[in-house]
């Protein structure tokens, strides 16, 4: 029987080609994902290890954050790392030296004023020269390091992007006005933030301290041990030499490297899981193709299998024979898929570091044994699993019945059982979707969507006749006999049509659901931006860090400005257990049993001109009366209500009380708890930065006002001035980027679905060659034959597209309900043009997939076809 299986595989190579390709593509997706993420993780770990080669122990001041402008002003309190501390650590017996580090962000503008690199990785640090004038951490490529406050050095990539050469004047900014500094040299760095697309600006130590912390203060001390020094012993000595405090933390370089490795492993694992999910979708689509192929092969070999049964082959042997064929196909396709996946990973790595300029670290391809095993096992398992039902069905055909019929029709009992199962799954799925949408439970919606999809897939043979029948009058009117024959052929074998269409349905369902959710989110955000924000412009940092406290005052003096309100968020303690037992914003109590809340301070006299204030309960003038505004969501979470008096401890340690004056309707431009600036401001510690500044213009939003705001902020490339259109465009760009990435990942499943349509049509043409010969003999010409096959494929593809669009809209509706708390007034938006585009795309797929089968059918020899078995 196994020799028979091998001969069958070799005899049906052409008919198994599309199945092999489907398994190959799915396996290549799996293998490529594993190889790429393993390669990326290995390269990141190698790069990270270089950062700790000269660090035996590091001491960090967790209170020293960025520019020093922090939400809570923590940078101004507690023990700090000073030059005296550095000298004391450097003098320890096991220490060969101690480097003081200061770091933050620094935006580098190109010669047109645009920011170089991404806003999140714009790094600033101090240059620490040795006795030879060179900093070993940042080797010089050209020039020298900075010596004074008007000098700077850049990494070579940033200098090249900006077109800067040694001696040029560079425009640099932190979170205030732009500084114009002389470029003294270019550096090499392996800092992951810079290598991945950021920038590095190096200042002399005194300047870096002035910019980021305070004179004489360091954010970190990196200690290098003498040869042979035990890092644990050195760590213990360093802990004794540095100030004691909650913000001061000491670790060995090995511990830091291990932590970094764990973070890299978690990151690459998350990426791998996400990509493998899409690979799973592609393989799931492949199951339909494989099952369909073996079902058709078994049907075409019914008499052959019956003869084997008649000469003594048992049911188990027939089943094993078909499964052995599937095993051979799976092994061949999986091995090829593994090789293709390795090539895919190599190509992706080159593409990301080439045309796409993703700046990922270079490293050799990593093909782990687990990747090889997983790829082969997954490919073979999927193929054998998909072929199991056709094999089982083949073994149950009685020899006598099989010899008298090419293909046995499904029994009434099997149809009833199938339809009952499909109906139960569909009802359970619909109930799950409804329950998940009502309770806003994502997991319940996911389970419901899965059950509904399975139910509809099971019911597709039942649905195919009425849905395809809708096109019958149009086809008959436009194409006459070929159109009528195409419709009859499409519904002749509903199971085969359903299996072929279902592969396409999966991709269309997911793409439709993503599109509807994306359109709904865009609409909700656009509406919220238009209704909640009255300000003409919002001024904030590109990297979402804090603005300098003096920015608001400078903006208020800009020409054309009529109203300004800075928004500054500070933490407060709300007393023992908090009012009404409320939890903090992070859900956890403070160390003394108190609850933490974040207050956002605004200008009480102007905020009503800059944001829409809709009071649900209380007074609209609460802020002007020195009281709090609480959003409806925060009120539900905390139990706060109008009239509640909160005992608070401000950041400077002063105790006081605040009264809830009003509960507001949800507003995306305001925080959960809003307080007057004149109440909170006096208690904010020095160095407390601003979240953003809202601006109203005398003549509304215009380019003149926008330029005035840019000028008022010193032309800082890191400070963004955004109007309503800018905010909407930015949000749409983010959603579009996510959708495009999802579409690309789902593209593989669509390609596999297309192969399924090609495969079904090609095998159907082979199966019906006598019928096609008879049609030719009675007068249907080659054009009519080709048109019949193309229209049949079109009907199958449209059927899958229509079902997919319907399912996608239903799933998107339920998914949108779970997002109602995240997006104000979330409604389901179905974009008609895009949905129509998906149906047109399905039709085009059907026509393209039928080109080869239609050509083959049209060129078939009439007499040879009629004489075929």
PDB file of C-alpha atoms in Angstrom, residues 163-347:
ATOM      1  CA  UNK A 163      24.893  67.252   5.924  1.00  0.00           C
ATOM      2  CA  UNK A 164      27.160  68.523   8.714  1.00  0.00           C
ATOM      3  CA  UNK A 165      30.955  68.599   8.647  1.00  0.00           C
ATOM      4  CA  UNK A 166      33.444  69.427  11.392  1.00  0.00           C
ATOM      5  CA  UNK A 167      33.428  73.190  11.907  1.00  0.00           C
ATOM      6  CA  UNK A 168      29.763  73.666  10.885  1.00  0.00           C
ATOM      7  CA  UNK A 169      27.172  75.251  13.155  1.00  0.00           C
ATOM      8  CA  UNK A 170      24.609  72.715  14.381  1.00  0.00           C
ATOM      9  CA  UNK A 171      21.104  73.585  15.610  1.00  0.00           C
ATOM     10  CA  UNK A 172      20.417  71.614  18.806  1.00  0.00           C
ATOM     11  CA  UNK A 173      17.523  71.760  21.276  1.00  0.00           C
ATOM     12  CA  UNK A 174      16.431  70.035  24.461  1.00  0.00           C
ATOM     13  CA  UNK A 175      12.986  71.353  25.386  1.00  0.00           C
ATOM     14  CA  UNK A 176      13.571  75.065  25.065  1.00  0.00           C
ATOM     15  CA  UNK A 177      14.961  77.372  22.365  1.00  0.00           C
ATOM     16  CA  UNK A 178      17.397  76.075  19.791  1.00  0.00           C
ATOM     17  CA  UNK A 179      21.085  76.364  20.574  1.00  0.00           C
ATOM     18  CA  UNK A 180      23.607  76.960  17.810  1.00  0.00           C
ATOM     19  CA  UNK A 181      26.776  75.035  18.584  1.00  0.00           C
ATOM     20  CA  UNK A 182      29.999  74.356  16.732  1.00  0.00           C
ATOM     21  CA  UNK A 183      30.567  70.788  15.548  1.00  0.00           C
ATOM     22  CA  UNK A 184      34.009  69.759  16.786  1.00  0.00           C
ATOM     23  CA  UNK A 185      33.965  66.085  15.849  1.00  0.00           C
ATOM     24  CA  UNK A 186      32.062  63.003  14.765  1.00  0.00           C
ATOM     25  CA  UNK A 187      31.810  59.834  16.864  1.00  0.00           C
ATOM     26  CA  UNK A 188      31.139  56.152  16.554  1.00  0.00           C
ATOM     27  CA  UNK A 189      28.611  54.545  18.916  1.00  0.00           C
ATOM     28  CA  UNK A 190      26.933  51.165  19.352  1.00  0.00           C
ATOM     29  CA  UNK A 191      24.119  52.609  21.491  1.00  0.00           C
ATOM     30  CA  UNK A 192      21.000  50.624  20.382  1.00  0.00           C
ATOM     31  CA  UNK A 193      18.847  53.763  20.476  1.00  0.00           C
ATOM     32  CA  UNK A 194      21.137  55.492  18.006  1.00  0.00           C
ATOM     33  CA  UNK A 195      21.786  52.471  15.810  1.00  0.00           C
ATOM     34  CA  UNK A 196      18.035  51.863  15.475  1.00  0.00           C
ATOM     35  CA  UNK A 197      17.438  55.286  13.935  1.00  0.00           C
ATOM     36  CA  UNK A 198      18.040  57.820  16.687  1.00  0.00           C
ATOM     37  CA  UNK A 199      20.753  60.425  17.075  1.00  0.00           C
ATOM     38  CA  UNK A 200      23.554  61.156  19.545  1.00  0.00           C
ATOM     39  CA  UNK A 201      24.664  64.599  20.675  1.00  0.00           C
ATOM     40  CA  UNK A 202      27.700  64.717  22.977  1.00  0.00           C
ATOM     41  CA  UNK A 203      28.379  67.774  25.175  1.00  0.00           C
ATOM     42  CA  UNK A 204      31.175  68.452  27.614  1.00  0.00           C
ATOM     43  CA  UNK A 205      30.237  67.203  31.083  1.00  0.00           C
ATOM     44  CA  UNK A 206      29.524  70.622  32.647  1.00  0.00           C
ATOM     45  CA  UNK A 207      27.191  71.576  29.794  1.00  0.00           C
ATOM     46  CA  UNK A 208      25.377  68.224  29.908  1.00  0.00           C
ATOM     47  CA  UNK A 209      24.850  68.616  33.651  1.00  0.00           C
ATOM     48  CA  UNK A 210      23.484  72.104  33.178  1.00  0.00           C
ATOM     49  CA  UNK A 211      21.128  70.940  30.432  1.00  0.00           C
ATOM     50  CA  UNK A 212      19.851  67.754  32.015  1.00  0.00           C
ATOM     51  CA  UNK A 213      20.331  67.858  35.782  1.00  0.00           C
ATOM     52  CA  UNK A 214      22.221  70.435  37.818  1.00  0.00           C
ATOM     53  CA  UNK A 215      25.918  71.410  38.083  1.00  0.00           C
ATOM     54  CA  UNK A 216      28.086  68.651  39.519  1.00  0.00           C
ATOM     55  CA  UNK A 217      25.370  65.993  39.387  1.00  0.00           C
ATOM     56  CA  UNK A 218      25.435  62.656  37.526  1.00  0.00           C
ATOM     57  CA  UNK A 219      22.636  60.311  36.535  1.00  0.00           C
ATOM     58  CA  UNK A 220      24.906  57.263  36.584  1.00  0.00           C
ATOM     59  CA  UNK A 221      28.364  56.106  37.612  1.00  0.00           C
ATOM     60  CA  UNK A 222      29.941  53.326  35.543  1.00  0.00           C
ATOM     61  CA  UNK A 223      32.754  51.610  37.412  1.00  0.00           C
ATOM     62  CA  UNK A 224      35.447  49.586  35.667  1.00  0.00           C
ATOM     63  CA  UNK A 225      37.137  46.973  37.799  1.00  0.00           C
ATOM     64  CA  UNK A 226      40.801  46.141  37.837  1.00  0.00           C
ATOM     65  CA  UNK A 227      41.846  42.842  36.209  1.00  0.00           C
ATOM     66  CA  UNK A 228      40.999  39.923  38.481  1.00  0.00           C
ATOM     67  CA  UNK A 229      38.585  41.924  40.640  1.00  0.00           C
ATOM     68  CA  UNK A 230      35.463  40.036  41.713  1.00  0.00           C
ATOM     69  CA  UNK A 231      32.444  42.026  40.537  1.00  0.00           C
ATOM     70  CA  UNK A 232      30.341  40.982  43.550  1.00  0.00           C
ATOM     71  CA  UNK A 233      32.981  42.214  45.968  1.00  0.00           C
ATOM     72  CA  UNK A 234      33.351  45.459  44.047  1.00  0.00           C
ATOM     73  CA  UNK A 235      29.575  45.903  44.062  1.00  0.00           C
ATOM     74  CA  UNK A 236      29.514  45.594  47.866  1.00  0.00           C
ATOM     75  CA  UNK A 237      32.289  48.172  48.185  1.00  0.00           C
ATOM     76  CA  UNK A 238      30.548  50.583  45.809  1.00  0.00           C
ATOM     77  CA  UNK A 239      27.292  50.328  47.760  1.00  0.00           C
ATOM     78  CA  UNK A 240      29.149  51.456  50.862  1.00  0.00           C
ATOM     79  CA  UNK A 241      30.749  54.412  49.062  1.00  0.00           C
ATOM     80  CA  UNK A 242      27.628  55.910  47.442  1.00  0.00           C
ATOM     81  CA  UNK A 243      24.788  57.813  49.172  1.00  0.00           C
ATOM     82  CA  UNK A 244      22.005  55.667  50.579  1.00  0.00           C
ATOM     83  CA  UNK A 245      18.518  56.306  49.271  1.00  0.00           C
ATOM     84  CA  UNK A 246      15.563  54.692  47.514  1.00  0.00           C
ATOM     85  CA  UNK A 247      16.527  56.327  44.209  1.00  0.00           C
ATOM     86  CA  UNK A 248      20.162  55.135  44.299  1.00  0.00           C
ATOM     87  CA  UNK A 249      20.608  51.642  42.871  1.00  0.00           C
ATOM     88  CA  UNK A 250      23.805  49.652  42.233  1.00  0.00           C
ATOM     89  CA  UNK A 251      24.146  46.571  40.034  1.00  0.00           C
ATOM     90  CA  UNK A 252      26.906  44.621  38.360  1.00  0.00           C
ATOM     91  CA  UNK A 253      27.448  44.912  34.625  1.00  0.00           C
ATOM     92  CA  UNK A 254      26.615  41.236  34.331  1.00  0.00           C
ATOM     93  CA  UNK A 255      23.215  41.828  35.972  1.00  0.00           C
ATOM     94  CA  UNK A 256      22.509  44.705  33.598  1.00  0.00           C
ATOM     95  CA  UNK A 257      23.458  42.578  30.592  1.00  0.00           C
ATOM     96  CA  UNK A 258      21.207  39.758  31.819  1.00  0.00           C
ATOM     97  CA  UNK A 259      18.312  42.186  32.297  1.00  0.00           C
ATOM     98  CA  UNK A 260      18.851  43.538  28.813  1.00  0.00           C
ATOM     99  CA  UNK A 261      18.906  39.999  27.399  1.00  0.00           C
ATOM    100  CA  UNK A 262      15.618  39.243  29.134  1.00  0.00           C
ATOM    101  CA  UNK A 263      14.038  42.379  27.694  1.00  0.00           C
ATOM    102  CA  UNK A 264      15.293  41.509  24.222  1.00  0.00           C
ATOM    103  CA  UNK A 265      13.978  37.957  24.592  1.00  0.00           C
ATOM    104  CA  UNK A 266      10.552  39.245  25.646  1.00  0.00           C
ATOM    105  CA  UNK A 267      10.465  41.728  22.779  1.00  0.00           C
ATOM    106  CA  UNK A 268      11.441  39.209  20.112  1.00  0.00           C
ATOM    107  CA  UNK A 269       9.069  36.654  21.619  1.00  0.00           C
ATOM    108  CA  UNK A 270       6.198  39.122  21.297  1.00  0.00           C
ATOM    109  CA  UNK A 271       7.161  39.854  17.691  1.00  0.00           C
ATOM    110  CA  UNK A 272       7.473  36.142  16.934  1.00  0.00           C
ATOM    111  CA  UNK A 273       4.071  35.383  18.495  1.00  0.00           C
ATOM    112  CA  UNK A 274       2.380  38.108  16.455  1.00  0.00           C
ATOM    113  CA  UNK A 275       3.945  36.932  13.183  1.00  0.00           C
ATOM    114  CA  UNK A 276       3.239  33.271  13.950  1.00  0.00           C
ATOM    115  CA  UNK A 277      -0.427  34.149  14.469  1.00  0.00           C
ATOM    116  CA  UNK A 278      -0.595  35.315  10.861  1.00  0.00           C
ATOM    117  CA  UNK A 279       1.384  32.260   9.779  1.00  0.00           C
ATOM    118  CA  UNK A 280      -1.259  30.179  11.544  1.00  0.00           C
ATOM    119  CA  UNK A 281      -3.976  31.942   9.544  1.00  0.00           C
ATOM    120  CA  UNK A 282      -2.118  31.137   6.329  1.00  0.00           C
ATOM    121  CA  UNK A 283      -1.788  27.478   7.331  1.00  0.00           C
ATOM    122  CA  UNK A 284      -5.453  27.357   8.318  1.00  0.00           C
ATOM    123  CA  UNK A 285      -6.363  28.600   4.848  1.00  0.00           C
ATOM    124  CA  UNK A 286      -4.071  25.913   3.444  1.00  0.00           C
ATOM    125  CA  UNK A 287      -6.072  23.226   5.245  1.00  0.00           C
ATOM    126  CA  UNK A 288      -9.077  23.962   3.015  1.00  0.00           C
ATOM    127  CA  UNK A 289      -6.941  23.597  -0.113  1.00  0.00           C
ATOM    128  CA  UNK A 290      -5.331  20.367   1.041  1.00  0.00           C
ATOM    129  CA  UNK A 291      -8.642  18.841   2.096  1.00  0.00           C
ATOM    130  CA  UNK A 292     -10.256  19.900  -1.176  1.00  0.00           C
ATOM    131  CA  UNK A 293      -7.389  18.473  -3.230  1.00  0.00           C
ATOM    132  CA  UNK A 294      -7.419  15.068  -1.567  1.00  0.00           C
ATOM    133  CA  UNK A 295     -11.226  14.951  -1.674  1.00  0.00           C
ATOM    134  CA  UNK A 296     -11.110  15.474  -5.426  1.00  0.00           C
ATOM    135  CA  UNK A 297      -8.235  13.001  -5.871  1.00  0.00           C
ATOM    136  CA  UNK A 298     -10.108  10.368  -3.896  1.00  0.00           C
ATOM    137  CA  UNK A 299     -13.257  11.022  -5.952  1.00  0.00           C
ATOM    138  CA  UNK A 300     -11.305  10.677  -9.211  1.00  0.00           C
ATOM    139  CA  UNK A 301      -9.765   7.400  -7.988  1.00  0.00           C
ATOM    140  CA  UNK A 302     -12.953   5.925  -6.584  1.00  0.00           C
ATOM    141  CA  UNK A 303     -12.918   2.897  -8.878  1.00  0.00           C
ATOM    142  CA  UNK A 304      -9.229   2.327  -8.274  1.00  0.00           C
ATOM    143  CA  UNK A 305      -9.746   2.343  -4.496  1.00  0.00           C
ATOM    144  CA  UNK A 306     -12.786   0.098  -4.873  1.00  0.00           C
ATOM    145  CA  UNK A 307     -10.702  -2.388  -6.816  1.00  0.00           C
ATOM    146  CA  UNK A 308      -8.095  -2.398  -4.037  1.00  0.00           C
ATOM    147  CA  UNK A 309     -10.875  -3.098  -1.549  1.00  0.00           C
ATOM    148  CA  UNK A 310     -12.195  -5.891  -3.756  1.00  0.00           C
ATOM    149  CA  UNK A 311      -8.807  -7.636  -3.921  1.00  0.00           C
ATOM    150  CA  UNK A 312      -8.399  -7.581  -0.141  1.00  0.00           C
ATOM    151  CA  UNK A 313      -7.282  -4.149   1.042  1.00  0.00           C
ATOM    152  CA  UNK A 314      -8.858  -3.196   4.366  1.00  0.00           C
ATOM    153  CA  UNK A 315     -10.355   0.159   5.298  1.00  0.00           C
ATOM    154  CA  UNK A 316      -7.332   0.952   7.461  1.00  0.00           C
ATOM    155  CA  UNK A 317      -4.984   0.218   4.575  1.00  0.00           C
ATOM    156  CA  UNK A 318      -6.935   2.553   2.258  1.00  0.00           C
ATOM    157  CA  UNK A 319      -6.856   5.276   4.910  1.00  0.00           C
ATOM    158  CA  UNK A 320      -3.147   4.787   5.532  1.00  0.00           C
ATOM    159  CA  UNK A 321      -2.459   4.847   1.806  1.00  0.00           C
ATOM    160  CA  UNK A 322      -4.074   8.281   1.396  1.00  0.00           C
ATOM    161  CA  UNK A 323      -2.396   9.571   4.565  1.00  0.00           C
ATOM    162  CA  UNK A 324       0.957   8.284   3.301  1.00  0.00           C
ATOM    163  CA  UNK A 325       0.456  10.382   0.164  1.00  0.00           C
ATOM    164  CA  UNK A 326      -0.268  13.396   2.378  1.00  0.00           C
ATOM    165  CA  UNK A 327       2.831  12.637   4.443  1.00  0.00           C
ATOM    166  CA  UNK A 328       5.043  12.601   1.343  1.00  0.00           C
ATOM    167  CA  UNK A 329       3.521  15.843   0.098  1.00  0.00           C
ATOM    168  CA  UNK A 330       3.889  17.445   3.547  1.00  0.00           C
ATOM    169  CA  UNK A 331       7.533  16.408   3.924  1.00  0.00           C
ATOM    170  CA  UNK A 332       8.467  17.655   0.472  1.00  0.00           C
ATOM    171  CA  UNK A 333       6.609  20.947   0.852  1.00  0.00           C
ATOM    172  CA  UNK A 334       7.853  21.531   4.416  1.00  0.00           C
ATOM    173  CA  UNK A 335      11.482  20.974   3.460  1.00  0.00           C
ATOM    174  CA  UNK A 336      11.122  23.404   0.565  1.00  0.00           C
ATOM    175  CA  UNK A 337       9.246  25.810   2.846  1.00  0.00           C
ATOM    176  CA  UNK A 338      12.054  25.710   5.380  1.00  0.00           C
ATOM    177  CA  UNK A 339      14.587  26.698   2.725  1.00  0.00           C
ATOM    178  CA  UNK A 340      12.238  29.378   1.406  1.00  0.00           C
ATOM    179  CA  UNK A 341      11.729  30.682   4.962  1.00  0.00           C
ATOM    180  CA  UNK A 342      15.482  31.015   5.496  1.00  0.00           C
ATOM    181  CA  UNK A 343      15.689  32.954   2.242  1.00  0.00           C
ATOM    182  CA  UNK A 344      12.687  35.061   3.296  1.00  0.00           C
ATOM    183  CA  UNK A 345      14.372  35.966   6.608  1.00  0.00           C
ATOM    184  CA  UNK A 346      17.613  36.879   4.827  1.00  0.00           C
ATOM    185  CA  UNK A 347      15.718  38.994   2.308  1.00  0.00           C
TER     186      UNK A 347
END
